[in-house]
Amino acid sequence: MQHTSYLEISKSAFQKNIEFLKTEIGDGTALSLVIKGNAYGHGIENIVPIAESNGIRHFSTFSADEALRVYQASQHQSQIMIMGMLENGDLEDLIQKGINFYVFEFDRLEAAIAMSKKLGIKAKVHVELETGFHRTGFEWEEREWLATLLTENVDFLELEGLCTHYAGAESIANYVRVRNQIKNYKKFKKWFDAQKIKFKKYHTACSAATLLYPETTMDMVRIGIAAYGFWPTQEAYIYRFQSLPEDIKNPLKRLISWKSSIMNTKAVKMGDFIGYGSSYMAPRDMTIALVPIGYGHGYSRMLSNQGKVLISGIIVPVVGTVTMNSIAVDVTDLEKVQKGDEVVIIGSQGDKEISVASFGESSQQVNYELLTRLPQDIPRSVVD
Ligand SMILES: *Cc1c(COP(=O)(O)O)cnc(C)c1O
């Protein structure tokens, strides 16, 4: 083993998630798989082929560098859409490669038109609207000039999409705000309709909106977290629980497992402090096992004296502080433990499981954060 831990990515779990999501959205709606954050930690190069083998032909990224990774990994000329960062200097390459991108301000739109003129290739743009998220998007007051530019430059622009993003559809606390955003989006759309400006796809929904506000799914949904097998929040799951199929009460399956092995074991006397400082004093004579993963590998320091791992099918607690490269766990009650034994940090062993949600509870990290903090250089392998 060249590394101290490794990740497994389950193909069959992904397939199940996509099947479920497709029944949710119906046949008329396309699914764009969001692969920002290194495909939510799963690895862009692992996920693109798995997704394409499940019929997905549309990928959403945050930035140009991610888009180019998808471009390299795609075997099916899938559509690629950048929702956030690119520099105007990237436009030549992106337009030549047919990569779609959001425009949310005039500077980028004008640069795209200019580059399209130069290349003789239409720029594939998605016009993002400000509906209440207040991060990016054209304002209502900007619509006239926007419409003028879009109309005057029909020869240089492929109007791929009209889009927006909701400010927290995963929580009922934001209900009124999301409702207002839906209303504002519709107002914009109606206005563009009246100007006879048509877009190929109207799209607004992330996972939470797809699962909780069906009217937002329109022509395409942009799905991230749910495709990787997680509910956007516990609250979203509870809200949907009643309406889920009787036989499968959680249709979303985790793809990722994180595993390591015991580096060494050590006997500790009652009253000894374990690890740095004095946060843990052995309450009895103990055996501890060192596991070579720490905050440098994405295992949060918040999990000091809180985290749990699986060894020999038994859940054992982290004792003492999480260090940069290792944790100590209490294996006193395990019958036989030795160096080299498998340690599951996320995933199943026997009939027990450590879920990503259980991390959230003890480290205050949301699913999204834990996943995307998994370092890119931990080896990832695709399993069935
Ligand atoms: C991240 C993101 C999504 C996907 O969100 P999930 O909650 O992971 O489904 C969709 N749209 C935009 C603009 C995003 O930034």
GROMACS .gro file of C-alpha atoms and ligand atoms in nm:
model
  399
    1MET     CA    1   0.000   0.000   0.000
    2GLN     CA    2   0.152   0.329  -0.117
    3HIS     CA    3  -0.103   0.532   0.073
    4THR     CA    4  -0.239   0.538   0.421
    5SER     CA    5  -0.600   0.496   0.314
    6TYR     CA    6  -0.810   0.445   0.004
    7LEU     CA    7  -1.157   0.512  -0.131
    8GLU     CA    8  -1.392   0.276  -0.310
    9ILE     CA    9  -1.663   0.406  -0.544
   10SER     CA   10  -1.962   0.180  -0.607
   11LYS     CA   11  -2.096   0.165  -0.961
   12SER     CA   12  -2.414  -0.023  -0.870
   13ALA     CA   13  -2.502   0.236  -0.604
   14PHE     CA   14  -2.471   0.512  -0.862
   15GLN     CA   15  -2.695   0.320  -1.102
   16LYS     CA   16  -2.964   0.285  -0.834
   17ASN     CA   17  -2.952   0.656  -0.753
   18ILE     CA   18  -2.989   0.752  -1.118
   19GLU     CA   19  -3.280   0.511  -1.162
   20PHE     CA   20  -3.457   0.667  -0.865
   21LEU     CA   21  -3.386   1.023  -0.979
   22LYS     CA   22  -3.508   0.947  -1.330
   23THR     CA   23  -3.840   0.824  -1.196
   24GLU     CA   24  -3.861   1.144  -0.993
   25ILE     CA   25  -3.805   1.376  -1.287
   26GLY     CA   26  -3.979   1.180  -1.563
   27ASP     CA   27  -3.881   1.131  -1.924
   28GLY     CA   28  -3.914   1.488  -2.043
   29THR     CA   29  -3.643   1.623  -1.816
   30ALA     CA   30  -3.269   1.582  -1.873
   31LEU     CA   31  -3.029   1.514  -1.588
   32SER     CA   32  -2.706   1.708  -1.571
   33LEU     CA   33  -2.463   1.553  -1.327
   34VAL     CA   34  -2.282   1.811  -1.116
   35ILE     CA   35  -1.917   1.714  -1.078
   36LYS     CA   36  -1.769   2.020  -0.909
   37GLY     CA   37  -1.546   1.965  -0.607
   38ASN     CA   38  -1.373   1.672  -0.782
   39ALA     CA   39  -1.713   1.510  -0.828
   40TYR     CA   40  -1.797   1.566  -0.461
   41GLY     CA   41  -1.473   1.394  -0.369
   42HIS     CA   42  -1.536   1.084  -0.579
   43GLY     CA   43  -1.293   1.183  -0.855
   44ILE     CA   44  -1.400   1.335  -1.186
   45GLU     CA   45  -1.214   1.071  -1.385
   46ASN     CA   46  -1.394   0.791  -1.197
   47ILE     CA   47  -1.739   0.939  -1.216
   48VAL     CA   48  -1.760   1.052  -1.580
   49PRO     CA   49  -1.730   0.698  -1.728
   50ILE     CA   50  -1.970   0.553  -1.469
   51ALA     CA   51  -2.221   0.827  -1.544
   52GLU     CA   52  -2.190   0.787  -1.919
   53SER     CA   53  -2.245   0.412  -1.887
   54ASN     CA   54  -2.573   0.505  -1.717
   55GLY     CA   55  -2.677   0.721  -2.008
   56ILE     CA   56  -2.579   1.060  -1.867
   57ARG     CA   57  -2.464   1.300  -2.137
   58HIS     CA   58  -2.457   1.631  -1.952
   59PHE     CA   59  -2.214   1.746  -1.684
   60SER     CA   60  -2.204   2.063  -1.477
   61THR     CA   61  -1.886   2.203  -1.329
   62PHE     CA   62  -1.798   2.508  -1.126
   63SER     CA   63  -1.490   2.608  -1.323
   64ALA     CA   64  -1.305   2.582  -1.652
   65ASP     CA   65  -1.035   2.348  -1.520
   66GLU     CA   66  -1.299   2.095  -1.412
   67ALA     CA   67  -1.471   2.127  -1.749
   68LEU     CA   68  -1.149   2.036  -1.926
   69ARG     CA   69  -1.109   1.730  -1.706
   70VAL     CA   70  -1.459   1.616  -1.803
   71TYR     CA   71  -1.376   1.687  -2.166
   72GLN     CA   72  -1.073   1.457  -2.140
   73ALA     CA   73  -1.262   1.185  -1.954
   74SER     CA   74  -1.574   1.180  -2.174
   75GLN     CA   75  -1.611   0.901  -2.428
   76HIS     CA   76  -1.947   1.020  -2.563
   77GLN     CA   77  -1.906   1.387  -2.652
   78SER     CA   78  -2.121   1.475  -2.355
   79GLN     CA   79  -2.231   1.833  -2.305
   80ILE     CA   80  -2.028   2.019  -2.044
   81MET     CA   81  -2.153   2.330  -1.866
   82ILE     CA   82  -1.951   2.569  -1.649
   83MET     CA   83  -2.174   2.730  -1.385
   84GLY     CA   84  -1.913   2.955  -1.225
   85MET     CA   85  -1.555   3.058  -1.285
   86LEU     CA   86  -1.377   3.103  -1.611
   87GLU     CA   87  -1.152   3.379  -1.731
   88ASN     CA   88  -1.222   3.563  -2.053
   89GLY     CA   89  -0.885   3.431  -2.168
   90ASP     CA   90  -1.028   3.075  -2.148
   91LEU     CA   91  -1.311   3.155  -2.389
   92GLU     CA   92  -1.127   3.071  -2.710
   93ASP     CA   93  -1.051   2.717  -2.597
   94LEU     CA   94  -1.394   2.664  -2.441
   95ILE     CA   95  -1.588   2.784  -2.745
   96GLN     CA   96  -1.373   2.574  -2.976
   97LYS     CA   97  -1.444   2.269  -2.764
   98GLY     CA   98  -1.816   2.343  -2.761
   99ILE     CA   99  -1.824   2.377  -2.383
  100ASN     CA  100  -2.133   2.556  -2.245
  101PHE     CA  101  -2.098   2.826  -1.983
  102TYR     CA  102  -2.307   3.056  -1.769
  103VAL     CA  103  -2.316   3.426  -1.838
  104PHE     CA  104  -2.426   3.639  -1.544
  105GLU     CA  105  -2.274   3.977  -1.626
  106PHE     CA  106  -2.217   4.184  -1.938
  107ASP     CA  107  -1.840   4.161  -1.938
  108ARG     CA  108  -1.840   3.785  -1.996
  109LEU     CA  109  -2.129   3.802  -2.241
  110GLU     CA  110  -1.957   4.068  -2.451
  111ALA     CA  111  -1.627   3.879  -2.443
  112ALA     CA  112  -1.808   3.563  -2.557
  113ILE     CA  113  -1.971   3.745  -2.846
  114ALA     CA  114  -1.637   3.894  -2.950
  115MET     CA  115  -1.463   3.557  -2.937
  116SER     CA  116  -1.743   3.392  -3.132
  117LYS     CA  117  -1.705   3.653  -3.406
  118LYS     CA  118  -1.334   3.589  -3.419
  119LEU     CA  119  -1.365   3.211  -3.433
  120GLY     CA  120  -1.676   3.184  -3.645
  121ILE     CA  121  -1.824   2.945  -3.389
  122LYS     CA  122  -2.129   3.021  -3.179
  123ALA     CA  123  -2.075   3.048  -2.803
  124LYS     CA  124  -2.306   2.816  -2.608
  125VAL     CA  125  -2.436   3.025  -2.324
  126HIS     CA  126  -2.673   2.982  -2.032
  127VAL     CA  127  -2.814   3.311  -1.913
  128GLU     CA  128  -2.823   3.315  -1.534
  129LEU     CA  129  -3.085   3.526  -1.362
  130GLU     CA  130  -3.082   3.693  -1.023
  131THR     CA  131  -3.397   3.568  -0.853
  132GLY     CA  132  -3.298   3.599  -0.487
  133PHE     CA  133  -2.977   3.403  -0.426
  134HIS     CA  134  -2.776   3.724  -0.449
  135ARG     CA  135  -2.451   3.575  -0.565
  136THR     CA  136  -2.450   3.586  -0.945
  137GLY     CA  137  -2.709   3.652  -1.214
  138PHE     CA  138  -2.852   3.932  -1.426
  139GLU     CA  139  -3.079   4.170  -1.242
  140TRP     CA  140  -3.437   4.241  -1.348
  141GLU     CA  141  -3.330   4.600  -1.424
  142GLU     CA  142  -3.070   4.473  -1.670
  143ARG     CA  143  -3.317   4.279  -1.884
  144GLU     CA  144  -3.364   4.535  -2.165
  145TRP     CA  145  -2.996   4.568  -2.247
  146LEU     CA  146  -2.950   4.195  -2.203
  147ALA     CA  147  -3.232   4.124  -2.448
  148THR     CA  148  -3.086   4.372  -2.696
  149LEU     CA  149  -2.748   4.202  -2.686
  150LEU     CA  150  -2.900   3.854  -2.719
  151THR     CA  151  -3.115   3.956  -3.013
  152GLU     CA  152  -2.850   4.153  -3.198
  153ASN     CA  153  -2.602   3.869  -3.167
  154VAL     CA  154  -2.814   3.568  -3.264
  155ASP     CA  155  -2.541   3.470  -3.508
  156PHE     CA  156  -2.284   3.443  -3.234
  157LEU     CA  157  -2.477   3.291  -2.946
  158GLU     CA  158  -2.643   2.956  -2.899
  159LEU     CA  159  -2.897   3.026  -2.625
  160GLU     CA  160  -2.861   2.692  -2.450
  161GLY     CA  161  -3.031   2.778  -2.126
  162LEU     CA  162  -3.210   3.021  -1.898
  163CYS     CA  163  -3.124   2.938  -1.541
  164THR     CA  164  -3.111   3.031  -1.176
  165HIS     CA  165  -3.013   2.869  -0.846
  166TYR     CA  166  -3.216   2.848  -0.524
  167ALA     CA  167  -3.091   2.980  -0.194
  168GLY     CA  168  -3.136   2.672   0.021
  169ALA     CA  169  -3.419   2.455  -0.112
  170GLU     CA  170  -3.307   2.183   0.132
  171SER     CA  171  -3.456   2.358   0.433
  172ILE     CA  172  -3.812   2.462   0.509
  173ALA     CA  173  -3.669   2.770   0.681
  174ASN     CA  174  -3.609   2.910   0.332
  175TYR     CA  175  -3.953   2.820   0.197
  176VAL     CA  176  -4.076   3.173   0.139
  177ARG     CA  177  -3.749   3.279  -0.017
  178VAL     CA  178  -3.749   2.983  -0.258
  179ARG     CA  179  -4.115   3.041  -0.348
  180ASN     CA  180  -4.030   3.400  -0.432
  181GLN     CA  181  -3.741   3.286  -0.645
  182ILE     CA  182  -3.968   3.054  -0.843
  183LYS     CA  183  -4.203   3.346  -0.895
  184ASN     CA  184  -3.922   3.578  -1.005
  185TYR     CA  185  -3.786   3.320  -1.246
  186LYS     CA  186  -4.128   3.277  -1.405
  187LYS     CA  187  -4.162   3.653  -1.439
  188PHE     CA  188  -3.828   3.671  -1.620
  189LYS     CA  189  -3.920   3.379  -1.845
  190LYS     CA  190  -4.252   3.534  -1.939
  191TRP     CA  191  -4.077   3.857  -2.021
  192PHE     CA  192  -3.825   3.683  -2.249
  193ASP     CA  193  -4.113   3.492  -2.410
  194ALA     CA  194  -4.283   3.823  -2.485
  195GLN     CA  195  -3.961   3.945  -2.651
  196LYS     CA  196  -3.962   3.622  -2.854
  197ILE     CA  197  -3.627   3.520  -2.707
  198LYS     CA  198  -3.628   3.141  -2.665
  199PHE     CA  199  -3.379   2.925  -2.482
  200LYS     CA  200  -3.322   2.556  -2.550
  201LYS     CA  201  -3.347   2.454  -2.186
  202TYR     CA  202  -3.507   2.614  -1.884
  203HIS     CA  203  -3.332   2.482  -1.573
  204THR     CA  204  -3.328   2.580  -1.208
  205ALA     CA  205  -3.327   2.273  -0.984
  206CYS     CA  206  -3.047   2.123  -0.774
  207SER     CA  207  -3.104   1.797  -0.580
  208ALA     CA  208  -3.311   1.955  -0.305
  209ALA     CA  209  -3.536   2.149  -0.542
  210THR     CA  210  -3.583   1.836  -0.756
  211LEU     CA  211  -3.686   1.630  -0.454
  212LEU     CA  212  -3.894   1.893  -0.275
  213TYR     CA  213  -4.028   2.134  -0.539
  214PRO     CA  214  -4.126   1.921  -0.842
  215GLU     CA  215  -4.240   2.223  -1.042
  216THR     CA  216  -3.877   2.344  -1.058
  217THR     CA  217  -3.751   2.050  -1.264
  218MET     CA  218  -3.852   2.195  -1.606
  219ASP     CA  219  -3.628   2.082  -1.899
  220MET     CA  220  -3.321   1.983  -1.701
  221VAL     CA  221  -3.212   1.932  -1.341
  222ARG     CA  222  -2.860   1.985  -1.210
  223ILE     CA  223  -2.806   1.702  -0.967
  224GLY     CA  224  -2.504   1.672  -0.739
  225ILE     CA  225  -2.536   1.532  -0.389
  226ALA     CA  226  -2.832   1.299  -0.453
  227ALA     CA  227  -2.654   1.120  -0.736
  228TYR     CA  228  -2.372   1.044  -0.493
  229GLY     CA  229  -2.627   0.887  -0.262
  230PHE     CA  230  -2.697   1.156  -0.004
  231TRP     CA  231  -3.000   1.357   0.089
  232PRO     CA  232  -2.915   1.727   0.080
  233THR     CA  233  -3.024   1.748   0.444
  234GLN     CA  234  -3.180   1.517   0.702
  235GLU     CA  235  -3.478   1.748   0.689
  236ALA     CA  236  -3.528   1.690   0.316
  237TYR     CA  237  -3.527   1.315   0.376
  238ILE     CA  238  -3.782   1.335   0.655
  239TYR     CA  239  -4.003   1.555   0.440
  240ARG     CA  240  -4.001   1.303   0.154
  241PHE     CA  241  -4.006   0.987   0.364
  242GLN     CA  242  -4.384   0.927   0.348
  243SER     CA  243  -4.397   0.943  -0.029
  244LEU     CA  244  -4.106   0.703  -0.089
  245PRO     CA  245  -4.176   0.351  -0.218
  246GLU     CA  246  -4.280   0.110   0.061
  247ASP     CA  247  -4.010  -0.146  -0.015
  248ILE     CA  248  -3.717   0.095  -0.039
  249LYS     CA  249  -3.741   0.359   0.224
  250ASN     CA  250  -3.406   0.505   0.129
  251PRO     CA  251  -3.358   0.484  -0.246
  252LEU     CA  252  -3.034   0.685  -0.231
  253LYS     CA  253  -2.725   0.468  -0.189
  254ARG     CA  254  -2.384   0.588  -0.081
  255LEU     CA  255  -2.117   0.530  -0.347
  256ILE     CA  256  -1.815   0.602  -0.136
  257SER     CA  257  -1.633   0.392   0.121
  258TRP     CA  258  -1.316   0.505   0.297
  259LYS     CA  259  -1.081   0.244   0.433
  260SER     CA  260  -0.744   0.219   0.599
  261SER     CA  261  -0.565  -0.031   0.820
  262ILE     CA  262  -0.415  -0.048   1.165
  263MET     CA  263  -0.060   0.090   1.176
  264ASN     CA  264   0.024  -0.046   1.521
  265THR     CA  265  -0.130  -0.130   1.855
  266LYS     CA  266  -0.022  -0.026   2.202
  267ALA     CA  267  -0.109  -0.107   2.562
  268VAL     CA  268  -0.191   0.197   2.776
  269LYS     CA  269  -0.215   0.198   3.156
  270MET     CA  270  -0.510   0.338   3.345
  271GLY     CA  271  -0.449   0.708   3.414
  272ASP     CA  272  -0.221   0.765   3.114
  273PHE     CA  273  -0.306   1.046   2.871
  274ILE     CA  274  -0.342   0.939   2.510
  275GLY     CA  275  -0.196   1.157   2.235
  276TYR     CA  276  -0.126   1.532   2.252
  277GLY     CA  277  -0.235   1.720   2.560
  278SER     CA  278  -0.472   1.591   2.818
  279SER     CA  279  -0.804   1.559   2.639
  280TYR     CA  280  -0.821   1.185   2.701
  281MET     CA  281  -0.708   0.998   3.012
  282ALA     CA  282  -0.735   0.619   3.000
  283PRO     CA  283  -1.012   0.523   3.245
  284ARG     CA  284  -0.880   0.164   3.260
  285ASP     CA  285  -0.593  -0.040   3.121
  286MET     CA  286  -0.648  -0.019   2.747
  287THR     CA  287  -0.532  -0.130   2.408
  288ILE     CA  288  -0.533   0.135   2.142
  289ALA     CA  289  -0.480   0.105   1.768
  290LEU     CA  290  -0.325   0.378   1.555
  291VAL     CA  291  -0.493   0.445   1.223
  292PRO     CA  292  -0.291   0.652   0.974
  293ILE     CA  293  -0.553   0.909   0.877
  294GLY     CA  294  -0.579   1.257   1.026
  295TYR     CA  295  -0.696   1.607   0.955
  296GLY     CA  296  -0.439   1.627   0.674
  297HIS     CA  297  -0.646   1.360   0.500
  298GLY     CA  298  -0.977   1.531   0.559
  299TYR     CA  299  -1.060   1.368   0.894
  300SER     CA  300  -1.166   1.676   1.090
  301ARG     CA  301  -1.010   1.770   1.424
  302MET     CA  302  -1.367   1.814   1.545
  303LEU     CA  303  -1.376   1.435   1.557
  304SER     CA  304  -1.124   1.427   1.844
  305ASN     CA  305  -1.283   1.208   2.114
  306GLN     CA  306  -1.595   1.198   1.893
  307GLY     CA  307  -1.529   1.000   1.578
  308LYS     CA  308  -1.595   0.628   1.533
  309VAL     CA  309  -1.451   0.366   1.300
  310LEU     CA  310  -1.521   0.001   1.228
  311ILE     CA  311  -1.271  -0.273   1.306
  312SER     CA  312  -1.359  -0.645   1.296
  313GLY     CA  313  -1.722  -0.548   1.244
  314ILE     CA  314  -1.734  -0.352   1.570
  315ILE     CA  315  -1.775   0.024   1.609
  316VAL     CA  316  -1.490   0.168   1.815
  317PRO     CA  317  -1.434   0.528   1.930
  318VAL     CA  318  -1.154   0.772   1.858
  319VAL     CA  319  -0.966   0.850   2.180
  320GLY     CA  320  -0.767   1.172   2.215
  321THR     CA  321  -0.707   1.431   1.950
  322VAL     CA  322  -0.706   1.382   1.576
  323THR     CA  323  -0.356   1.468   1.460
  324MET     CA  324  -0.236   1.564   1.116
  325ASN     CA  325  -0.177   1.206   1.009
  326SER     CA  326  -0.334   0.972   1.260
  327ILE     CA  327  -0.601   0.886   1.511
  328ALA     CA  328  -0.598   0.648   1.805
  329VAL     CA  329  -0.898   0.425   1.858
  330ASP     CA  330  -0.998   0.216   2.157
  331VAL     CA  331  -0.977  -0.155   2.072
  332THR     CA  332  -0.958  -0.286   2.428
  333ASP     CA  333  -1.276  -0.491   2.397
  334LEU     CA  334  -1.196  -0.647   2.063
  335GLU     CA  335  -1.089  -1.007   2.078
  336LYS     CA  336  -0.809  -1.006   1.831
  337VAL     CA  337  -0.663  -0.699   1.674
  338GLN     CA  338  -0.338  -0.665   1.494
  339LYS     CA  339  -0.139  -0.443   1.270
  340GLY     CA  340  -0.274  -0.456   0.916
  341ASP     CA  341  -0.639  -0.519   1.009
  342GLU     CA  342  -0.889  -0.331   0.795
  343VAL     CA  343  -1.033  -0.009   0.938
  344VAL     CA  344  -1.350   0.136   0.785
  345ILE     CA  345  -1.382   0.511   0.828
  346ILE     CA  346  -1.688   0.544   0.605
  347GLY     CA  347  -1.878   0.237   0.493
  348SER     CA  348  -1.980  -0.108   0.609
  349GLN     CA  349  -1.807  -0.399   0.771
  350GLY     CA  350  -2.013  -0.703   0.866
  351ASP     CA  351  -2.361  -0.573   0.942
  352LYS     CA  352  -2.246  -0.238   1.083
  353GLU     CA  353  -2.209   0.090   0.902
  354ILE     CA  354  -2.045   0.427   0.955
  355SER     CA  355  -2.242   0.676   0.749
  356VAL     CA  356  -2.132   1.015   0.628
  357ALA     CA  357  -2.423   1.163   0.820
  358SER     CA  358  -2.278   1.030   1.145
  359PHE     CA  359  -1.973   1.245   1.078
  360GLY     CA  360  -2.195   1.543   1.031
  361GLU     CA  361  -2.349   1.491   1.370
  362SER     CA  362  -2.015   1.485   1.549
  363SER     CA  363  -1.812   1.728   1.339
  364GLN     CA  364  -2.078   1.983   1.231
  365GLN     CA  365  -1.965   1.923   0.876
  366VAL     CA  366  -2.230   1.883   0.612
  367ASN     CA  367  -2.207   1.592   0.367
  368TYR     CA  368  -2.084   1.825   0.099
  369GLU     CA  369  -1.793   1.953   0.305
  370LEU     CA  370  -1.669   1.619   0.426
  371LEU     CA  371  -1.675   1.471   0.075
  372THR     CA  372  -1.504   1.757  -0.100
  373ARG     CA  373  -1.230   1.775   0.161
  374LEU     CA  374  -1.115   1.424   0.082
  375PRO     CA  375  -0.775   1.487  -0.075
  376GLN     CA  376  -0.745   1.431  -0.448
  377ASP     CA  377  -0.443   1.206  -0.401
  378ILE     CA  378  -0.609   0.937  -0.190
  379PRO     CA  379  -0.631   0.641  -0.429
  380ARG     CA  380  -0.984   0.579  -0.552
  381SER     CA  381  -1.098   0.258  -0.714
  382VAL     CA  382  -1.426   0.175  -0.881
  383VAL     CA  383  -1.600  -0.137  -0.749
  384ASP     CA  384  -1.931  -0.303  -0.833
  385LIG     C1  385  -2.379   2.271  -0.668
  385LIG     C2  386  -2.484   2.319  -0.759
  385LIG     C3  387  -2.589   2.233  -0.795
  385LIG     C4  388  -2.605   2.095  -0.737
  385LIG     O1  389  -2.639   2.100  -0.602
  385LIG     P1  390  -2.675   1.965  -0.520
  385LIG     O2  391  -2.734   2.015  -0.395
  385LIG     O3  392  -2.545   1.897  -0.495
  385LIG     O4  393  -2.764   1.885  -0.605
  385LIG     C5  394  -2.682   2.282  -0.887
  385LIG     N1  395  -2.671   2.407  -0.938
  385LIG     C6  396  -2.571   2.491  -0.905
  385LIG     C7  397  -2.565   2.627  -0.966
  385LIG     C8  398  -2.475   2.450  -0.814
  385LIG     O5  399  -2.378   2.533  -0.780
   0.00000   0.00000   0.00000
